[in-house]
Tab-separated table of C-alpha atoms in Angstrom:
chain	number	residue	atom	x	y	z
A	376	UNK	CA	100.324	119.759	131.763
A	377	UNK	CA	98.294	117.537	134.158
A	378	UNK	CA	98.541	114.248	132.430
A	379	UNK	CA	102.232	115.092	133.491
A	380	UNK	CA	101.113	115.223	137.021
A	381	UNK	CA	99.683	111.384	136.980
A	382	UNK	CA	103.013	109.989	135.256
A	383	UNK	CA	106.069	112.471	136.942
A	384	UNK	CA	106.999	114.181	133.486
A	385	UNK	CA	107.174	113.661	130.195
A	386	UNK	CA	109.544	111.207	130.415
A	387	UNK	CA	107.915	109.429	132.595
A	388	UNK	CA	104.243	109.689	130.014
A	389	UNK	CA	106.883	108.295	127.721
A	390	UNK	CA	107.880	105.436	129.047
A	391	UNK	CA	103.974	104.617	130.072
A	392	UNK	CA	103.407	104.671	126.783
A	393	UNK	CA	106.127	102.654	125.350
A	394	UNK	CA	105.360	99.844	127.607
A	395	UNK	CA	102.213	100.062	127.093
A	396	UNK	CA	103.015	99.374	123.226
A	397	UNK	CA	104.577	96.988	124.234
A	398	UNK	CA	102.704	95.179	125.740
A	399	UNK	CA	99.900	95.918	123.536
A	400	UNK	CA	101.455	95.350	119.700
A	401	UNK	CA	105.414	93.529	120.758
A	402	UNK	CA	104.450	90.851	122.421
A	403	UNK	CA	102.789	89.486	119.279
A	404	UNK	CA	106.103	89.686	118.039
A	405	UNK	CA	107.170	88.182	120.541
A	406	UNK	CA	104.669	84.981	120.639
A	407	UNK	CA	105.739	84.399	117.327
A	408	UNK	CA	109.384	83.559	118.159
A	409	UNK	CA	108.428	81.113	121.328
A	410	UNK	CA	105.325	79.580	119.044
A	411	UNK	CA	106.429	75.719	118.585
A	412	UNK	CA	106.256	75.949	114.408
A	413	UNK	CA	108.699	75.395	112.136
A	414	UNK	CA	110.893	78.422	111.180
A	415	UNK	CA	109.575	78.983	107.620
A	416	UNK	CA	106.068	79.000	109.899
A	417	UNK	CA	107.341	81.797	112.380
A	418	UNK	CA	109.013	83.501	109.905
A	419	UNK	CA	106.033	84.515	107.408
A	420	UNK	CA	103.706	84.976	110.439
A	421	UNK	CA	106.350	86.882	111.482
A	422	UNK	CA	106.610	88.895	108.353
A	423	UNK	CA	102.789	89.626	107.825
A	424	UNK	CA	102.070	91.137	111.334
A	425	UNK	CA	105.032	93.346	110.118
A	426	UNK	CA	103.035	94.700	106.684
A	427	UNK	CA	99.200	94.365	108.741
A	428	UNK	CA	101.099	97.181	111.094
A	429	UNK	CA	102.992	99.123	109.092
A	430	UNK	CA	99.936	99.403	106.455
A	431	UNK	CA	98.132	101.048	109.562
A	432	UNK	CA	100.739	102.737	111.154
A	433	UNK	CA	102.649	103.402	108.654
A	434	UNK	CA	105.418	105.616	110.675
A	435	UNK	CA	106.673	102.109	111.336
A	436	UNK	CA	107.488	100.891	114.962
A	437	UNK	CA	106.869	102.897	118.010
A	438	UNK	CA	110.132	101.352	119.808
A	439	UNK	CA	112.998	101.912	116.571
A	440	UNK	CA	110.952	105.210	116.042
A	441	UNK	CA	111.801	106.213	119.831
A	442	UNK	CA	115.149	104.694	119.336
A	443	UNK	CA	116.672	106.389	116.156
A	444	UNK	CA	115.076	109.991	118.086
A	445	UNK	CA	117.011	108.978	121.683
A	446	UNK	CA	119.158	112.101	121.662
A	447	UNK	CA	115.677	113.228	121.935
A	448	UNK	CA	114.233	111.554	124.881
A	449	UNK	CA	115.060	111.511	128.813
A	450	UNK	CA	116.858	108.444	130.159
A	451	UNK	CA	113.701	106.748	131.903
A	452	UNK	CA	111.797	106.281	128.374
A	453	UNK	CA	115.884	105.812	126.708
A	454	UNK	CA	116.605	103.038	129.264
A	455	UNK	CA	112.571	101.230	128.783
A	456	UNK	CA	113.427	101.724	125.457
A	457	UNK	CA	116.215	99.045	125.619
A	458	UNK	CA	115.072	96.970	127.796
A	459	UNK	CA	112.268	96.584	125.262
A	460	UNK	CA	114.848	95.600	122.702
A	461	UNK	CA	117.151	93.736	124.910
A	462	UNK	CA	114.149	91.500	125.771
A	463	UNK	CA	112.339	90.768	121.578
A	464	UNK	CA	116.202	91.139	120.551
A	465	UNK	CA	116.834	87.825	123.134
A	466	UNK	CA	113.634	85.989	121.999
A	467	UNK	CA	114.585	86.232	118.276
A	468	UNK	CA	117.973	84.547	119.775
A	469	UNK	CA	116.272	82.288	120.703
A	470	UNK	CA	113.849	81.632	117.723
A	471	UNK	CA	117.617	81.457	115.664
A	472	UNK	CA	119.607	78.843	118.095
A	473	UNK	CA	115.695	76.761	118.141
A	474	UNK	CA	115.396	76.191	114.735
A	475	UNK	CA	119.339	75.853	114.393
A	476	UNK	CA	119.459	72.570	116.041
A	477	UNK	CA	116.589	71.785	114.906
A	478	UNK	CA	118.695	71.306	111.290
A	479	UNK	CA	115.839	74.056	110.644
A	480	UNK	CA	118.072	76.465	109.153
A	481	UNK	CA	121.863	77.853	108.694
A	482	UNK	CA	122.800	81.662	109.929
A	483	UNK	CA	125.408	82.819	107.593
A	484	UNK	CA	126.854	85.554	109.416
A	485	UNK	CA	127.135	86.464	113.445
A	486	UNK	CA	124.152	85.869	115.575
A	487	UNK	CA	124.243	89.705	116.691
A	488	UNK	CA	123.972	90.556	112.922
A	489	UNK	CA	121.337	87.827	112.180
A	490	UNK	CA	118.767	89.042	115.045
A	491	UNK	CA	119.891	92.600	114.210
A	492	UNK	CA	118.517	91.865	110.011
A	493	UNK	CA	115.417	90.255	111.427
A	494	UNK	CA	114.361	92.957	113.705
A	495	UNK	CA	115.542	95.340	110.527
A	496	UNK	CA	112.922	94.002	108.302
A	497	UNK	CA	110.904	96.277	110.756
A	498	UNK	CA	112.429	98.842	108.496
A	499	UNK	CA	112.659	97.628	105.449
A	500	UNK	CA	108.732	97.063	104.958
A	501	UNK	CA	107.867	100.280	106.384
A	502	UNK	CA	110.460	101.542	103.117
A	503	UNK	CA	109.103	100.058	100.904
A	504	UNK	CA	105.049	100.385	101.653
A	505	UNK	CA	106.447	104.224	101.847
A	506	UNK	CA	107.787	103.404	97.626
A	507	UNK	CA	104.855	102.382	97.280
A	508	UNK	CA	104.697	98.724	96.853
A	509	UNK	CA	102.060	96.821	97.377
A	510	UNK	CA	101.752	94.517	100.081
A	511	UNK	CA	102.663	90.639	98.332
A	512	UNK	CA	106.044	93.039	96.832
A	513	UNK	CA	106.887	93.962	100.299
A	514	UNK	CA	106.126	90.122	101.690
A	515	UNK	CA	108.763	88.803	99.166
A	516	UNK	CA	111.006	91.290	99.374
A	517	UNK	CA	111.287	90.230	103.080
A	518	UNK	CA	112.139	87.159	102.544
A	519	UNK	CA	113.966	88.239	100.419
A	520	UNK	CA	116.102	90.173	102.901
A	521	UNK	CA	116.168	87.010	105.966
A	522	UNK	CA	117.273	85.162	103.123
A	523	UNK	CA	120.145	86.932	102.433
A	524	UNK	CA	121.763	85.812	105.639
A	525	UNK	CA	119.659	82.854	106.996
A	526	UNK	CA	119.300	79.822	104.673
A	527	UNK	CA	116.119	77.019	105.492
């Protein structure tokens, strides 16, 4: 199709969509990890962003969907998706490391596991919505999920 001519290929088109998604949607998540606020305030903002986002887009995060479908994606799309995931993971790790250094939290698992738990909260929220839980229940569940490996 003619749209692919603009992007070079279907792979180029999907890569452009992911880059736009990062710029438009994931920036808010990255910013909440970089604000000069308490760990609890940033955690609650993150959960609120997840709940609001999934409430309006019940399929969840495009980046996670793309990672899950990696075998169906082209090499350019996969490389872009992994680069976005790495950047987001880096923001989460810096946030956790800073909060731990300030004595706000104790991380009870390896840093990589803690980062994974934070990012996978998006999947938890998506699944909770699909099961019919209410937003306040989902926010509580997300906090409990994070509290299972990070105490504040």
